[in-house]
PDB file of C-alpha atoms in Angstrom:
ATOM      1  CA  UNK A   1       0.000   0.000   0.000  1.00 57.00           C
ATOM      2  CA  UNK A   2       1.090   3.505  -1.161  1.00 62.00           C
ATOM      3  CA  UNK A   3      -0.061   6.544   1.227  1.00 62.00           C
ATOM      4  CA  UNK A   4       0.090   8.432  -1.684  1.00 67.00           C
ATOM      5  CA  UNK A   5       1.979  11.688  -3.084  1.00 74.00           C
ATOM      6  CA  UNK A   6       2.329  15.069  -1.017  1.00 77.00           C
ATOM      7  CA  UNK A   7       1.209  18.666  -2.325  1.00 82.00           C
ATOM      8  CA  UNK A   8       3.986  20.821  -3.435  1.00 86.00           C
ATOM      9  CA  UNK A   9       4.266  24.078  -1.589  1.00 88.00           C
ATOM     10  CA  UNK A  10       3.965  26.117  -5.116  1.00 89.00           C
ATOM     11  CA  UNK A  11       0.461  24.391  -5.415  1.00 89.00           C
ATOM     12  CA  UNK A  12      -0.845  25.648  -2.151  1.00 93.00           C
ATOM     13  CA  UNK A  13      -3.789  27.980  -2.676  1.00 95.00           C
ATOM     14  CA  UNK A  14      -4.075  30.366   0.294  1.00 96.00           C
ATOM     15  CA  UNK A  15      -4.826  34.262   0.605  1.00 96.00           C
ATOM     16  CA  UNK A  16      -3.708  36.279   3.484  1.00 97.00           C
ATOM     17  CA  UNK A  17      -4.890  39.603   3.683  1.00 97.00           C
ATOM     18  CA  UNK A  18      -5.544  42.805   6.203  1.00 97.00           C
ATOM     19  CA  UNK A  19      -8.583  45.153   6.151  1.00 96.00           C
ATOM     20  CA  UNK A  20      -7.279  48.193   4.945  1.00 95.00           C
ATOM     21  CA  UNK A  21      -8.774  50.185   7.005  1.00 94.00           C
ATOM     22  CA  UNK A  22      -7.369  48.304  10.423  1.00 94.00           C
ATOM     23  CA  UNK A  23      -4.435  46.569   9.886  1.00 95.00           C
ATOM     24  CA  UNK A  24      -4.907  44.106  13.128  1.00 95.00           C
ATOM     25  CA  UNK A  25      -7.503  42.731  11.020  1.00 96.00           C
ATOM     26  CA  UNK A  26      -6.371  39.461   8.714  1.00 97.00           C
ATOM     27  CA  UNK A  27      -8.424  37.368   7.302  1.00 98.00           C
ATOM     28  CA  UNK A  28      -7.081  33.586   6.431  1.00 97.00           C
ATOM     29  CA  UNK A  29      -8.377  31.538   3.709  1.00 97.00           C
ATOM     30  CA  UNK A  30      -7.433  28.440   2.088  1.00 96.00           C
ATOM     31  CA  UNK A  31      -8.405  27.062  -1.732  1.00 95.00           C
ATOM     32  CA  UNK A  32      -6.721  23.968  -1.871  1.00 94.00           C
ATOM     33  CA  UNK A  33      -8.657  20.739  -2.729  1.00 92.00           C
ATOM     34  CA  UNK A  34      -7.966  17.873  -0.893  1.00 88.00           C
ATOM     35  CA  UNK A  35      -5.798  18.800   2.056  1.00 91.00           C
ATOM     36  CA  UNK A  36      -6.608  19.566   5.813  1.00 93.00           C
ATOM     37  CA  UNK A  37      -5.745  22.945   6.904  1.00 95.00           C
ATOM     38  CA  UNK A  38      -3.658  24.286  10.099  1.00 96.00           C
ATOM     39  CA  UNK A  39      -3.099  27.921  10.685  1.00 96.00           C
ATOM     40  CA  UNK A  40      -0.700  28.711  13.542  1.00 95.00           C
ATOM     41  CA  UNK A  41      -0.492  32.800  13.793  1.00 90.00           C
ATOM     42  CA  UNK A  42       1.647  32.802  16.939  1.00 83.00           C
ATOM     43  CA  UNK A  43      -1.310  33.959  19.281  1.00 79.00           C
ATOM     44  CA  UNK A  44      -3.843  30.982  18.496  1.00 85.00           C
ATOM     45  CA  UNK A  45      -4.251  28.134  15.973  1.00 90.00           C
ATOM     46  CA  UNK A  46      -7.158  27.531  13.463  1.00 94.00           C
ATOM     47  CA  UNK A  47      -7.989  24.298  11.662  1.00 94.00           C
ATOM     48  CA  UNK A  48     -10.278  26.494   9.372  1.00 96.00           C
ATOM     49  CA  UNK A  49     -10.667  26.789   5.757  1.00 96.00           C
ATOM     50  CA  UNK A  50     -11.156  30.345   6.252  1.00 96.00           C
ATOM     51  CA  UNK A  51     -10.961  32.462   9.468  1.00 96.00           C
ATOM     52  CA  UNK A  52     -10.363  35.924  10.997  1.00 96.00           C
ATOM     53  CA  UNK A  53      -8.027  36.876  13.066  1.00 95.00           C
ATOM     54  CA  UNK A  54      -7.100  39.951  15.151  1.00 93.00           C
ATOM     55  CA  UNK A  55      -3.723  40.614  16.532  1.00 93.00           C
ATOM     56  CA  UNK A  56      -3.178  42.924  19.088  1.00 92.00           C
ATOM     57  CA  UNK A  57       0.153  44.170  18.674  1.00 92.00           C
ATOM     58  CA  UNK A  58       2.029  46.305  16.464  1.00 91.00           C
ATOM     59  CA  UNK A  59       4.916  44.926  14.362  1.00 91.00           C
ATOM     60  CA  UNK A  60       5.774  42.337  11.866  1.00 93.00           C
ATOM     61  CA  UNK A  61       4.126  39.243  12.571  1.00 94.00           C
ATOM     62  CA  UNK A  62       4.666  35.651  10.661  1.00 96.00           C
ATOM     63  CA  UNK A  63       1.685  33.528   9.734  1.00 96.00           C
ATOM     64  CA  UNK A  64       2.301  29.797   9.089  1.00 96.00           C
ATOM     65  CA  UNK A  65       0.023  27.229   7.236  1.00 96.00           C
ATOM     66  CA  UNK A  66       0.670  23.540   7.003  1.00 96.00           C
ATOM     67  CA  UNK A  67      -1.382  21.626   4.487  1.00 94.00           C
ATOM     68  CA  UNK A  68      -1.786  17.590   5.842  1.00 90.00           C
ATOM     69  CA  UNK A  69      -2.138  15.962   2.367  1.00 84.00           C
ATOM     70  CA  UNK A  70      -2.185  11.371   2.059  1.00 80.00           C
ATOM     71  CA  UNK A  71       1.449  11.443   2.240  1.00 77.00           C
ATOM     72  CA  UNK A  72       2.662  13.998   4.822  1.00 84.00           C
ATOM     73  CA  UNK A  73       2.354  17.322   5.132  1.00 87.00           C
ATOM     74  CA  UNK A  74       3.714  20.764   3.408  1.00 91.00           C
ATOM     75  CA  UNK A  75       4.332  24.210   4.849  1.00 93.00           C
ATOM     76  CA  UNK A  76       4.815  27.980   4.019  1.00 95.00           C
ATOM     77  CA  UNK A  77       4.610  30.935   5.948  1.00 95.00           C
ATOM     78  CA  UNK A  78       4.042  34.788   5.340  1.00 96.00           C
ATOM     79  CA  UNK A  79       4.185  37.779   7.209  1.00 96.00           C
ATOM     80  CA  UNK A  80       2.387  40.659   8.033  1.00 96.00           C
ATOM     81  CA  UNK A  81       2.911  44.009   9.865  1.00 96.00           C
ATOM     82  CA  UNK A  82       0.740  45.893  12.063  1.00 95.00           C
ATOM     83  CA  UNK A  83       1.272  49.062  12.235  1.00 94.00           C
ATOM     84  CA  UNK A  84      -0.178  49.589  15.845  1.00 91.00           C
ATOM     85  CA  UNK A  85      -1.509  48.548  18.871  1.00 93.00           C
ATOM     86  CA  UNK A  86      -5.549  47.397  18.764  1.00 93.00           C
ATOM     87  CA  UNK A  87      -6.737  50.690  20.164  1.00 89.00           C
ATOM     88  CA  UNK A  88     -10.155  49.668  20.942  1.00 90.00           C
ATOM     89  CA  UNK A  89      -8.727  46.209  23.201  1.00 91.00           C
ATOM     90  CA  UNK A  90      -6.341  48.715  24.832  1.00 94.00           C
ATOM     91  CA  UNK A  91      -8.406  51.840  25.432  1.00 94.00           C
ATOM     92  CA  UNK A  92      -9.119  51.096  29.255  1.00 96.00           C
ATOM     93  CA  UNK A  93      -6.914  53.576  31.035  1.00 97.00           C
ATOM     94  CA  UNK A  94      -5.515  50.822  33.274  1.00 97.00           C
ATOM     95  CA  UNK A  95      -3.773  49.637  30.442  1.00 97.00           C
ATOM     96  CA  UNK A  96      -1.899  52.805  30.173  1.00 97.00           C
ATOM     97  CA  UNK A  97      -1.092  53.566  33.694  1.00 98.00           C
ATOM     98  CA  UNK A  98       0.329  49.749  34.036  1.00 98.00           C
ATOM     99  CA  UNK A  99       2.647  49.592  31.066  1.00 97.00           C
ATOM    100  CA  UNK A 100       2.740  53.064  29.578  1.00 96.00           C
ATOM    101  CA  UNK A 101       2.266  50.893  26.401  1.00 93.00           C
ATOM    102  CA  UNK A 102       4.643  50.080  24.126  1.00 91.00           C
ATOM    103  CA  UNK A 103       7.712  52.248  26.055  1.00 93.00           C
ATOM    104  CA  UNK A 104       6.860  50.320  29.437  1.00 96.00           C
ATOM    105  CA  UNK A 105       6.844  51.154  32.899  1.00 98.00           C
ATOM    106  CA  UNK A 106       9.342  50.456  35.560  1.00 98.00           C
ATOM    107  CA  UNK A 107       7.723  49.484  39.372  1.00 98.00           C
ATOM    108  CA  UNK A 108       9.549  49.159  42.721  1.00 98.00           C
ATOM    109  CA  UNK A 109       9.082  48.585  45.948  1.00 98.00           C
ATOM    110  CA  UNK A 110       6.947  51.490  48.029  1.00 98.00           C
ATOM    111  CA  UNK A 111       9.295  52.488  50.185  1.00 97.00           C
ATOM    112  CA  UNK A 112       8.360  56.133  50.569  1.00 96.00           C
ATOM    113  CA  UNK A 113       5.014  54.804  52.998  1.00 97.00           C
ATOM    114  CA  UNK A 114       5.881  53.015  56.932  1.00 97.00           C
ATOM    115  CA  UNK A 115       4.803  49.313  55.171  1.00 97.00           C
ATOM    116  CA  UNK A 116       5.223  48.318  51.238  1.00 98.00           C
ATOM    117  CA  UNK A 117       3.768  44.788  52.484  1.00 98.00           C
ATOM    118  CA  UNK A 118       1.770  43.046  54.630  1.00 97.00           C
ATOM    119  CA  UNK A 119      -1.971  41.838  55.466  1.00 96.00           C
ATOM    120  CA  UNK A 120      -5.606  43.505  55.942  1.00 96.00           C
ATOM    121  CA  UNK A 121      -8.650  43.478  54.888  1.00 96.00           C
ATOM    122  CA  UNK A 122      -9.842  42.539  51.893  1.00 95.00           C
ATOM    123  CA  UNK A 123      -9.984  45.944  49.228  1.00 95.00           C
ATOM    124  CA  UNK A 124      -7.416  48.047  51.170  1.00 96.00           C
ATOM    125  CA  UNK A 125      -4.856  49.460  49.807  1.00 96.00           C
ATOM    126  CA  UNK A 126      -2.004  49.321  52.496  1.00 97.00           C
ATOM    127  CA  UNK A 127      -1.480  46.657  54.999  1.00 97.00           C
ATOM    128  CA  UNK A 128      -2.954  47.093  58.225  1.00 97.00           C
ATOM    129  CA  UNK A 129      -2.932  44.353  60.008  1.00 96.00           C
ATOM    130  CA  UNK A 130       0.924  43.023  59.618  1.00 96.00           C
ATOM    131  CA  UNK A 131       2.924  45.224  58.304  1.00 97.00           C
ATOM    132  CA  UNK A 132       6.271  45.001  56.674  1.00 98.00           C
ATOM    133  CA  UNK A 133       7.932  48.250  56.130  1.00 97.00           C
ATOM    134  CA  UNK A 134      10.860  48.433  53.263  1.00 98.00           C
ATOM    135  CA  UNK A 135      13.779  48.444  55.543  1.00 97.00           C
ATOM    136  CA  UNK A 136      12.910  45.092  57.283  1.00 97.00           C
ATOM    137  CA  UNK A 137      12.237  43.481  53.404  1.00 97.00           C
ATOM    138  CA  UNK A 138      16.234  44.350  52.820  1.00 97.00           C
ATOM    139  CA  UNK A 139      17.289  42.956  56.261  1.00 96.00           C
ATOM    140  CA  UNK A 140      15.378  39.974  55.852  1.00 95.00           C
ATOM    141  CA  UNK A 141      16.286  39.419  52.526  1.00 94.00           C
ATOM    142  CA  UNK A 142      13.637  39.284  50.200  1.00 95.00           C
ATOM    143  CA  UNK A 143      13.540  40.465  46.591  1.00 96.00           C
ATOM    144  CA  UNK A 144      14.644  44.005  46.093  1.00 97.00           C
ATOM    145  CA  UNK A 145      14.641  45.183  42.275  1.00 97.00           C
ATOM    146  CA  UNK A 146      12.253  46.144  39.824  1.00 98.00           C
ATOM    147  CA  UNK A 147       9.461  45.054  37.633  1.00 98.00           C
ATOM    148  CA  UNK A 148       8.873  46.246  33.910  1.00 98.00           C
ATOM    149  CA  UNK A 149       5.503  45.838  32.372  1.00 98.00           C
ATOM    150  CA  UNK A 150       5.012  46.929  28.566  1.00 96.00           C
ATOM    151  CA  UNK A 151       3.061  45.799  25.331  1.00 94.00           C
ATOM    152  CA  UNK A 152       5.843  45.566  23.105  1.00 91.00           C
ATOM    153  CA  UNK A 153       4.688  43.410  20.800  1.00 88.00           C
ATOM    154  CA  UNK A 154       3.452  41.382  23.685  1.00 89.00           C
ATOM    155  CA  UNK A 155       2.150  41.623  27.448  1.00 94.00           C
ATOM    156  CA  UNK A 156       5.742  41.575  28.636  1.00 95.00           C
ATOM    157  CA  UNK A 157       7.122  41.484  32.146  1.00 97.00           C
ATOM    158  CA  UNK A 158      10.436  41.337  32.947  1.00 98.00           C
ATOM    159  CA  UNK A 159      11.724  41.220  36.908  1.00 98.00           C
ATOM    160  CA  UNK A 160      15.390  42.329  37.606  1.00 97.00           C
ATOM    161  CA  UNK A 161      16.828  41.882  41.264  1.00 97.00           C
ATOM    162  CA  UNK A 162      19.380  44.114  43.018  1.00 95.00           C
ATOM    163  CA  UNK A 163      21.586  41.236  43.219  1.00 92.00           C
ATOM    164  CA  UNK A 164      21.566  40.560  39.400  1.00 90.00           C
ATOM    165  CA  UNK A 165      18.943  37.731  38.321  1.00 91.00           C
ATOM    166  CA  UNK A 166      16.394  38.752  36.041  1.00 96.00           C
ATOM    167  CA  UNK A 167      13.071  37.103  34.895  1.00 96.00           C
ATOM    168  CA  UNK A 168      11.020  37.516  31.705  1.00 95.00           C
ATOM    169  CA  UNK A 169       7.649  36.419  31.532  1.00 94.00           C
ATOM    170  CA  UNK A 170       4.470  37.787  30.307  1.00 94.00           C
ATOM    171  CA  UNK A 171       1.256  38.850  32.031  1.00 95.00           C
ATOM    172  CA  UNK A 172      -2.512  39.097  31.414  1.00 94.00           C
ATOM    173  CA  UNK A 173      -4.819  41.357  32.328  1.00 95.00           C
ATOM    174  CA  UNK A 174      -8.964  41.157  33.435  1.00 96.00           C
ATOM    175  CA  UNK A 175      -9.944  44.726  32.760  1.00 96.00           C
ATOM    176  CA  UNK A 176     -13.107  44.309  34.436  1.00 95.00           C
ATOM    177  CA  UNK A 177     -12.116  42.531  37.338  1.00 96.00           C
ATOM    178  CA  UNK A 178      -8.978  43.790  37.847  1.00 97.00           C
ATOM    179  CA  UNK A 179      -7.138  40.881  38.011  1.00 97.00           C
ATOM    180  CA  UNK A 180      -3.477  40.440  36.991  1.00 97.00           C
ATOM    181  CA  UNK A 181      -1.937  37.082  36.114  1.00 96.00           C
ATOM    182  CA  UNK A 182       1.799  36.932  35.838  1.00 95.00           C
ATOM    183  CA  UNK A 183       3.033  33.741  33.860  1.00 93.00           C
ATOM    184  CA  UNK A 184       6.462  32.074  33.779  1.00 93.00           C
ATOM    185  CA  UNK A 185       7.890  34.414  36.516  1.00 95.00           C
ATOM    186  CA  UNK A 186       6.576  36.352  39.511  1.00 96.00           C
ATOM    187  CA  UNK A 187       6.186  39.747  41.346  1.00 97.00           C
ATOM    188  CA  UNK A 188       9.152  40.982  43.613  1.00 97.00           C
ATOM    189  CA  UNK A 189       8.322  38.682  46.817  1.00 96.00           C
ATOM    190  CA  UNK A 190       5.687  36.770  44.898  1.00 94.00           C
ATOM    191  CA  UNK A 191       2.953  34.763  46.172  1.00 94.00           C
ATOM    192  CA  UNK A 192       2.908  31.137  46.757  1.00 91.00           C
ATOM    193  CA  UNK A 193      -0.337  30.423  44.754  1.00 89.00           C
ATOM    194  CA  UNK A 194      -0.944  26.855  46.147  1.00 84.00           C
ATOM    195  CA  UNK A 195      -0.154  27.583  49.822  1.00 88.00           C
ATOM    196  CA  UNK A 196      -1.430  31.154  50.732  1.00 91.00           C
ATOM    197  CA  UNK A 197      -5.060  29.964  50.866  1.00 91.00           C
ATOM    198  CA  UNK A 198      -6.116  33.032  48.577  1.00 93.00           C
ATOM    199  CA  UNK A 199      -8.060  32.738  45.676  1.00 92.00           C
ATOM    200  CA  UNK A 200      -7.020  31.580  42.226  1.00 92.00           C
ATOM    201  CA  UNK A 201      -3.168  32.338  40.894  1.00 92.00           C
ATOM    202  CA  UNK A 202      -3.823  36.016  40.302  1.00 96.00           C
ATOM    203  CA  UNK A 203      -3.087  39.274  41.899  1.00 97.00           C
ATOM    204  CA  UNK A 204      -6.101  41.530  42.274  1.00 98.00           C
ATOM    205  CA  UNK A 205      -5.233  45.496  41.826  1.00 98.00           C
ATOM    206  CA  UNK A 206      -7.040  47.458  44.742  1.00 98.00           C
ATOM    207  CA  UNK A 207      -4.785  50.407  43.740  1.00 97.00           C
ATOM    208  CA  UNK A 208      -3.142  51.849  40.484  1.00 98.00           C
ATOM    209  CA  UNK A 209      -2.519  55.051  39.388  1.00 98.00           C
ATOM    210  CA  UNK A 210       0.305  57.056  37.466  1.00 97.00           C
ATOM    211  CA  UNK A 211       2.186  56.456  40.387  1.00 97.00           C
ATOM    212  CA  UNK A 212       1.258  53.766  42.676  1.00 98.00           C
ATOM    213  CA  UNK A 213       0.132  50.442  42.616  1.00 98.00           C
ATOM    214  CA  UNK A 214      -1.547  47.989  44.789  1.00 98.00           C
ATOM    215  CA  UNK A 215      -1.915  44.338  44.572  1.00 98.00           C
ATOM    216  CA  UNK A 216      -3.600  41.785  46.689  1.00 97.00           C
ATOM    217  CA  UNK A 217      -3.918  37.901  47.259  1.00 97.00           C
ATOM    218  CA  UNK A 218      -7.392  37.614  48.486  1.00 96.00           C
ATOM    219  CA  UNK A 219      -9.154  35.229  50.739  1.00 94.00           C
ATOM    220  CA  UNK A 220     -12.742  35.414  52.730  1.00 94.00           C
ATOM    221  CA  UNK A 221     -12.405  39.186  54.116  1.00 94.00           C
ATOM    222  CA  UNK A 222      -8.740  39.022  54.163  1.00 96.00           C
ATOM    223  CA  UNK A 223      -5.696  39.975  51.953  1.00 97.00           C
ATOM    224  CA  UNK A 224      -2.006  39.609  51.260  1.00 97.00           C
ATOM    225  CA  UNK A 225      -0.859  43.047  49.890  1.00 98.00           C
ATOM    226  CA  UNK A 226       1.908  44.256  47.871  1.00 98.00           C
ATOM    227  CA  UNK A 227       2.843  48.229  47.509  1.00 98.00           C
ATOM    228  CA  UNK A 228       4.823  49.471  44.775  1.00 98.00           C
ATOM    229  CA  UNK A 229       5.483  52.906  43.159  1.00 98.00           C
ATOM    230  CA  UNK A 230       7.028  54.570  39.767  1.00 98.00           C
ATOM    231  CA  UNK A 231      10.714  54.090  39.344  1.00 96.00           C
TER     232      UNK A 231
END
């Protein structure tokens, strides 16, 4: 038995185009007869004949299909470039005074206020039950440095400690519930998601302005609390 020949990339018939008047816009089909389809455009995947997709960021992104044909499967890419972020899924302000968008923003420990960490109750925006004030975090140890957030071409975050280890991750954000999820790396003193008895592995933001920022590990009427401020 013979599984049979495999298409040749020149014979792939596939269109790739933006709306002209919003470049995030692309819309993915595929003509060819006989083959099963696989788009993989970095942020998602689509098994598809046709498809639209939106990407967020600005810059020049690749777009790969692979065509499964009796024999194997063939590939070919293309790429396209956004010229700028999706201003309507980043017009919330709180996008802005996190990142400062594409240039980033730089966050360190509060230690202009008597405690940048602690406990209280759940919504507040300082500790006030325990309370850890900045000088004890350096005598005891724990992470000193900074945190970058920006939407460089991504939700980066990048954590860089006094003593010289750095981080990179990337975070997402719940606009409406004002959660913020930090994956493959962790705040400056991070939480311990599976043993601090708070809810889910997010941080919730009681506080942020230009400024200052507040996040919390919540439980039933009680919180872990993190203060930072602008580098």
């Amino acid at each position: 038995p013979q599984l049979g020949c495999i298409i040749s990339a020149n014979d792939l018939d596939i269109s790739i185009t933006q709306n002209p008047e919003k470049d995030n816009i692309v819309y993915l089909e595929n003509k060819t007869p006989g083959i099963i389809p696989f788009w993989d455009y970095g942020i998602g995947y689509s098994n598809e004949n046709k498809t639209t997709i939106e990407i967020r960021f600005a810059g020049e992104h690749e777009i790969k299909f692979y065509a499964l044909d009796k024999g194997g499967h063939v590939s070919t890419s293309q790429k396209v470039t956004v010229t700028k972020n999706d201003e309507d899924y980043f017009k919330d302000p709180i996008w802005n005074l996190l990142t400062n968008g594409s240039e980033g923003k730089t966050w360190v420990w509060n230690d202009k206020i008597p405690a940048c960490f602690g406990n209280g109750g759940q919504g507040s925006i300082v500790p006030e039950w325990w309370q850890v004030s900045y000088k004890q975090l350096v005598e005891e140890g724990s992470e000193i440095g900074e945190m970058v957030f920006d939407l460089n071409g991504a939700e980066n975050f990048t954590k860089t400690l006094n003593t010289g280890g750095t981080s990179k991750g990337f975070f997402s954000l719940d606009v409406e519930n004002k959660r913020l999820t930090i994956l493959n790396a962790n705040i400056l003193h991070g939480a311990d998601y599976g043993g601090d008895g708070a809810n889910g592995s997010y941080y919730v933001i009681t506080r942020l302005t230009e400024t200052e920022m507040t996040l919390a590990r919540q439980g039933d009427g009680w919180q872990n609390t993190w203060v930072f401020r602008v580098k």
